[in-house]
PDB file of C-alpha atoms in Angstrom:
ATOM      1  CA  MET A   1       0.000   0.000   0.000  1.00 89.00           C
ATOM      2  CA  LEU A   2       1.165   3.525  -0.714  1.00 96.00           C
ATOM      3  CA  LYS A   3       2.506   5.510   2.210  1.00 96.00           C
ATOM      4  CA  PRO A   4       3.212   9.192   2.865  1.00 97.00           C
ATOM      5  CA  GLY A   5       5.941  10.453   0.552  1.00 97.00           C
ATOM      6  CA  ASP A   6       5.007   8.091  -2.302  1.00 98.00           C
ATOM      7  CA  ARG A   7       3.851   9.482  -5.614  1.00 97.00           C
ATOM      8  CA  ALA A   8       0.172   8.784  -6.234  1.00 98.00           C
ATOM      9  CA  PRO A   9      -0.442   6.742  -9.377  1.00 97.00           C
ATOM     10  CA  ASP A  10      -2.440   8.318 -12.150  1.00 96.00           C
ATOM     11  CA  ILE A  11      -5.805   6.640 -12.440  1.00 96.00           C
ATOM     12  CA  ALA A  12      -8.549   7.156 -14.984  1.00 97.00           C
ATOM     13  CA  LEU A  13     -12.022   5.884 -14.070  1.00 98.00           C
ATOM     14  CA  PRO A  14     -15.622   6.754 -14.928  1.00 98.00           C
ATOM     15  CA  ASP A  15     -17.448   8.990 -12.484  1.00 98.00           C
ATOM     16  CA  GLN A  16     -21.085   8.753 -11.436  1.00 97.00           C
ATOM     17  CA  ARG A  17     -22.154  10.568 -14.613  1.00 97.00           C
ATOM     18  CA  GLY A  18     -20.124   8.317 -16.926  1.00 96.00           C
ATOM     19  CA  LYS A  19     -17.461  10.959 -17.552  1.00 97.00           C
ATOM     20  CA  LEU A  20     -13.826   9.837 -17.413  1.00 97.00           C
ATOM     21  CA  PHE A  21     -11.986  11.297 -14.422  1.00 97.00           C
ATOM     22  CA  GLN A  22      -8.192  11.391 -14.438  1.00 97.00           C
ATOM     23  CA  LEU A  23      -6.348  12.086 -11.196  1.00 97.00           C
ATOM     24  CA  SER A  24      -3.459  13.774 -13.024  1.00 96.00           C
ATOM     25  CA  ALA A  25      -5.863  16.533 -14.141  1.00 96.00           C
ATOM     26  CA  LEU A  26      -5.550  17.933 -10.598  1.00 96.00           C
ATOM     27  CA  LEU A  27      -1.735  18.148 -10.691  1.00 95.00           C
ATOM     28  CA  GLY A  28      -0.509  21.641  -9.963  1.00 94.00           C
ATOM     29  CA  LYS A  29      -4.078  22.815  -9.334  1.00 96.00           C
ATOM     30  CA  ARG A  30      -5.710  21.141  -6.344  1.00 96.00           C
ATOM     31  CA  ASN A  31      -5.068  18.722  -3.505  1.00 97.00           C
ATOM     32  CA  ALA A  32      -7.092  15.509  -3.478  1.00 97.00           C
ATOM     33  CA  VAL A  33      -8.710  13.438  -0.770  1.00 97.00           C
ATOM     34  CA  LEU A  34      -9.287  10.033  -2.285  1.00 97.00           C
ATOM     35  CA  PHE A  35     -11.401   7.756  -0.094  1.00 96.00           C
ATOM     36  CA  PHE A  36     -11.912   4.085  -0.857  1.00 95.00           C
ATOM     37  CA  TYR A  37     -15.142   2.683   0.560  1.00 93.00           C
ATOM     38  CA  PRO A  38     -16.522  -0.853   0.360  1.00 90.00           C
ATOM     39  CA  ARG A  39     -20.047  -0.366  -0.982  1.00 90.00           C
ATOM     40  CA  ALA A  40     -22.464   2.456  -1.724  1.00 92.00           C
ATOM     41  CA  ASN A  41     -25.600   2.546   0.440  1.00 88.00           C
ATOM     42  CA  SER A  42     -24.170   0.426   3.258  1.00 85.00           C
ATOM     43  CA  GLY A  43     -24.317   1.819   6.792  1.00 85.00           C
ATOM     44  CA  VAL A  44     -20.775   2.998   7.484  1.00 88.00           C
ATOM     45  CA  CYS A  45     -20.266   4.052   3.855  1.00 91.00           C
ATOM     46  CA  ILE A  46     -23.327   6.301   4.048  1.00 94.00           C
ATOM     47  CA  MET A  47     -21.988   7.854   7.265  1.00 93.00           C
ATOM     48  CA  GLU A  48     -18.578   8.422   5.686  1.00 93.00           C
ATOM     49  CA  ALA A  49     -19.912   9.900   2.449  1.00 96.00           C
ATOM     50  CA  CYS A  50     -22.340  12.165   4.325  1.00 96.00           C
ATOM     51  CA  SER A  51     -19.580  13.315   6.660  1.00 95.00           C
ATOM     52  CA  PHE A  52     -17.440  14.260   3.640  1.00 96.00           C
ATOM     53  CA  ARG A  53     -20.535  16.026   2.257  1.00 97.00           C
ATOM     54  CA  ASP A  54     -21.089  17.922   5.499  1.00 97.00           C
ATOM     55  CA  HIS A  55     -17.454  19.103   5.506  1.00 97.00           C
ATOM     56  CA  TYR A  56     -17.200  19.613   1.746  1.00 97.00           C
ATOM     57  CA  GLU A  57     -16.964  23.407   1.970  1.00 97.00           C
ATOM     58  CA  GLU A  58     -14.076  23.123   4.440  1.00 97.00           C
ATOM     59  CA  PHE A  59     -12.194  20.934   1.965  1.00 97.00           C
ATOM     60  CA  ALA A  60     -13.002  23.351  -0.868  1.00 97.00           C
ATOM     61  CA  ALA A  61     -11.636  26.227   1.236  1.00 96.00           C
ATOM     62  CA  GLU A  62      -8.362  24.269   1.469  1.00 96.00           C
ATOM     63  CA  ASP A  63      -8.262  23.953  -2.340  1.00 96.00           C
ATOM     64  CA  THR A  64      -9.004  20.226  -2.099  1.00 97.00           C
ATOM     65  CA  GLU A  65     -11.080  17.944  -4.291  1.00 97.00           C
ATOM     66  CA  VAL A  66     -12.924  15.088  -2.531  1.00 98.00           C
ATOM     67  CA  ILE A  67     -13.208  11.852  -4.537  1.00 98.00           C
ATOM     68  CA  GLY A  68     -14.851   8.605  -3.438  1.00 98.00           C
ATOM     69  CA  ILE A  69     -14.039   5.219  -5.000  1.00 97.00           C
ATOM     70  CA  SER A  70     -15.810   1.884  -4.743  1.00 95.00           C
ATOM     71  CA  ASN A  71     -16.347  -1.027  -7.081  1.00 92.00           C
ATOM     72  CA  ASP A  72     -20.005  -0.115  -7.546  1.00 95.00           C
ATOM     73  CA  GLY A  73     -21.061   0.566 -11.125  1.00 96.00           C
ATOM     74  CA  GLN A  74     -21.642   4.048 -12.465  1.00 96.00           C
ATOM     75  CA  ASP A  75     -25.438   3.755 -12.147  1.00 96.00           C
ATOM     76  CA  VAL A  76     -25.197   2.764  -8.469  1.00 97.00           C
ATOM     77  CA  GLN A  77     -22.756   5.621  -7.824  1.00 97.00           C
ATOM     78  CA  PHE A  78     -25.127   8.051  -9.543  1.00 98.00           C
ATOM     79  CA  ARG A  79     -28.095   6.988  -7.379  1.00 97.00           C
ATOM     80  CA  PHE A  80     -25.922   7.048  -4.228  1.00 97.00           C
ATOM     81  CA  ALA A  81     -24.753  10.610  -4.963  1.00 98.00           C
ATOM     82  CA  LYS A  82     -28.273  11.765  -5.778  1.00 97.00           C
ATOM     83  CA  ARG A  83     -29.960  10.135  -2.773  1.00 97.00           C
ATOM     84  CA  TRP A  84     -27.480  11.553  -0.248  1.00 98.00           C
ATOM     85  CA  LYS A  85     -26.858  14.861  -2.103  1.00 98.00           C
ATOM     86  CA  LEU A  86     -23.130  14.238  -2.421  1.00 98.00           C
ATOM     87  CA  PRO A  87     -21.435  17.230  -4.110  1.00 98.00           C
ATOM     88  CA  PHE A  88     -18.207  15.417  -4.966  1.00 98.00           C
ATOM     89  CA  THR A  89     -17.011  12.916  -7.550  1.00 98.00           C
ATOM     90  CA  LEU A  90     -17.625   9.198  -7.087  1.00 98.00           C
ATOM     91  CA  LEU A  91     -15.569   6.832  -9.215  1.00 98.00           C
ATOM     92  CA  SER A  92     -16.501   3.324 -10.340  1.00 97.00           C
ATOM     93  CA  ASP A  93     -13.571   0.943  -9.930  1.00 96.00           C
ATOM     94  CA  THR A  94     -15.360  -2.194 -11.093  1.00 94.00           C
ATOM     95  CA  ASP A  95     -12.125  -3.892 -12.213  1.00 94.00           C
ATOM     96  CA  ASP A  96     -10.133  -2.890  -9.084  1.00 92.00           C
ATOM     97  CA  VAL A  97      -7.714  -0.783 -11.143  1.00 95.00           C
ATOM     98  CA  ALA A  98      -7.396   1.968  -8.514  1.00 96.00           C
ATOM     99  CA  LEU A  99      -7.496  -0.559  -5.684  1.00 93.00           C
ATOM    100  CA  HIS A 100      -4.393  -2.300  -7.070  1.00 93.00           C
ATOM    101  CA  ALA A 101      -2.648   0.934  -8.130  1.00 96.00           C
ATOM    102  CA  PHE A 102      -2.877   2.291  -4.575  1.00 96.00           C
ATOM    103  CA  GLY A 103      -2.072  -1.097  -3.029  1.00 92.00           C
ATOM    104  CA  VAL A 104      -5.302  -1.298  -1.054  1.00 91.00           C
ATOM    105  CA  HIS A 105      -5.974  -4.814   0.144  1.00 80.00           C
ATOM    106  CA  LYS A 106      -9.333  -6.409   0.670  1.00 69.00           C
ATOM    107  CA  TRP A 107     -10.290  -7.379   4.199  1.00 65.00           C
ATOM    108  CA  MET A 108     -10.181 -11.179   4.443  1.00 60.00           C
ATOM    109  CA  GLY A 109      -9.707 -11.119   0.663  1.00 58.00           C
ATOM    110  CA  LEU A 110     -13.360 -10.214   0.147  1.00 60.00           C
ATOM    111  CA  ILE A 111     -14.336  -6.713   1.235  1.00 68.00           C
ATOM    112  CA  ARG A 112     -12.595  -3.489   0.267  1.00 74.00           C
ATOM    113  CA  ASN A 113     -10.872  -1.744   3.118  1.00 81.00           C
ATOM    114  CA  ARG A 114     -11.861   1.781   4.084  1.00 89.00           C
ATOM    115  CA  ILE A 115      -8.728   3.817   3.316  1.00 94.00           C
ATOM    116  CA  THR A 116      -8.305   7.532   2.627  1.00 96.00           C
ATOM    117  CA  PHE A 117      -5.332   9.084   0.853  1.00 97.00           C
ATOM    118  CA  VAL A 118      -4.540  12.792   1.080  1.00 97.00           C
ATOM    119  CA  ILE A 119      -2.597  13.853  -2.016  1.00 97.00           C
ATOM    120  CA  ASP A 120      -0.977  17.249  -2.490  1.00 96.00           C
ATOM    121  CA  LYS A 121      -0.985  19.384  -5.640  1.00 96.00           C
ATOM    122  CA  GLU A 122       2.276  17.781  -6.777  1.00 96.00           C
ATOM    123  CA  GLY A 123       0.775  14.289  -6.651  1.00 97.00           C
ATOM    124  CA  VAL A 124       2.546  13.164  -3.470  1.00 97.00           C
ATOM    125  CA  VAL A 125       0.692  11.199  -0.795  1.00 97.00           C
ATOM    126  CA  ARG A 126       0.747  13.270   2.407  1.00 96.00           C
ATOM    127  CA  ALA A 127      -1.424  11.094   4.651  1.00 96.00           C
ATOM    128  CA  VAL A 128      -2.996   7.634   4.713  1.00 96.00           C
ATOM    129  CA  ILE A 129      -5.966   7.120   7.015  1.00 95.00           C
ATOM    130  CA  GLU A 130      -7.267   3.664   7.872  1.00 88.00           C
ATOM    131  CA  GLY A 131     -10.153   2.399   9.963  1.00 76.00           C
ATOM    132  CA  ARG A 132     -12.827   0.020   8.764  1.00 66.00           C
ATOM    133  CA  PHE A 133     -15.639   1.342  10.974  1.00 65.00           C
ATOM    134  CA  GLN A 134     -14.441   4.852  11.776  1.00 69.00           C
ATOM    135  CA  ALA A 135     -16.088   6.894   9.045  1.00 71.00           C
ATOM    136  CA  GLU A 136     -15.855  10.305  10.713  1.00 77.00           C
ATOM    137  CA  HIS A 137     -12.250   9.646  11.749  1.00 80.00           C
ATOM    138  CA  HIS A 138     -11.313   9.617   8.039  1.00 85.00           C
ATOM    139  CA  VAL A 139     -12.919  13.013   7.477  1.00 92.00           C
ATOM    140  CA  ARG A 140     -11.368  14.643  10.579  1.00 93.00           C
ATOM    141  CA  GLU A 141      -7.884  13.332   9.789  1.00 94.00           C
ATOM    142  CA  ALA A 142      -8.136  14.261   6.104  1.00 96.00           C
ATOM    143  CA  LEU A 143      -9.206  17.801   7.008  1.00 95.00           C
ATOM    144  CA  LYS A 144      -6.328  18.054   9.455  1.00 95.00           C
ATOM    145  CA  ALA A 145      -3.864  16.851   6.785  1.00 94.00           C
ATOM    146  CA  VAL A 146      -5.027  19.309   4.113  1.00 93.00           C
ATOM    147  CA  SER A 147      -5.029  22.153   6.640  1.00 89.00           C
ATOM    148  CA  GLU A 148      -1.434  21.337   7.573  1.00 83.00           C
ATOM    149  CA  GLU A 149      -0.494  21.038   3.895  1.00 65.00           C
ATOM    150  CA  SER A 150      -1.862  24.481   3.020  1.00 63.00           C
ATOM    151  CA  GLY A 151      -0.164  26.001   6.050  1.00 52.00           C
ATOM    152  CA  VAL A 152       3.288  25.014   4.782  1.00 39.00           C
TER     153      VAL A 152
END
């Protein structure tokens, strides 16, 4: 798994609207908080996504793009974003391309782990936040990391 100081791999995946999103498009422009979650519309994933939604303006104020990734299809991601009024990009990683690129392992080989990567404008991983059932912990720690990054 990637760790702080590693260069984030460039990934290109469809978003909830079917548009191709490429992580490298943010280089030199914005930080990124990339959060991997197991499944849209499951309990902890809803709490995590809604917590990122509730703090979205704070991330935007830190010049940071929030991006969620699961292996749900684009149609599921679209309904998830619409139902919970999520203002950020959700990516469909149905073939585990991003999962493998970031070195995220599946829990017991079956379920995606809940991992958040904070990536700076130069494409370097600044923080990695783990915790399978600690949805709000990911948001708090990511906000702290981007605040520290912009204060440098």
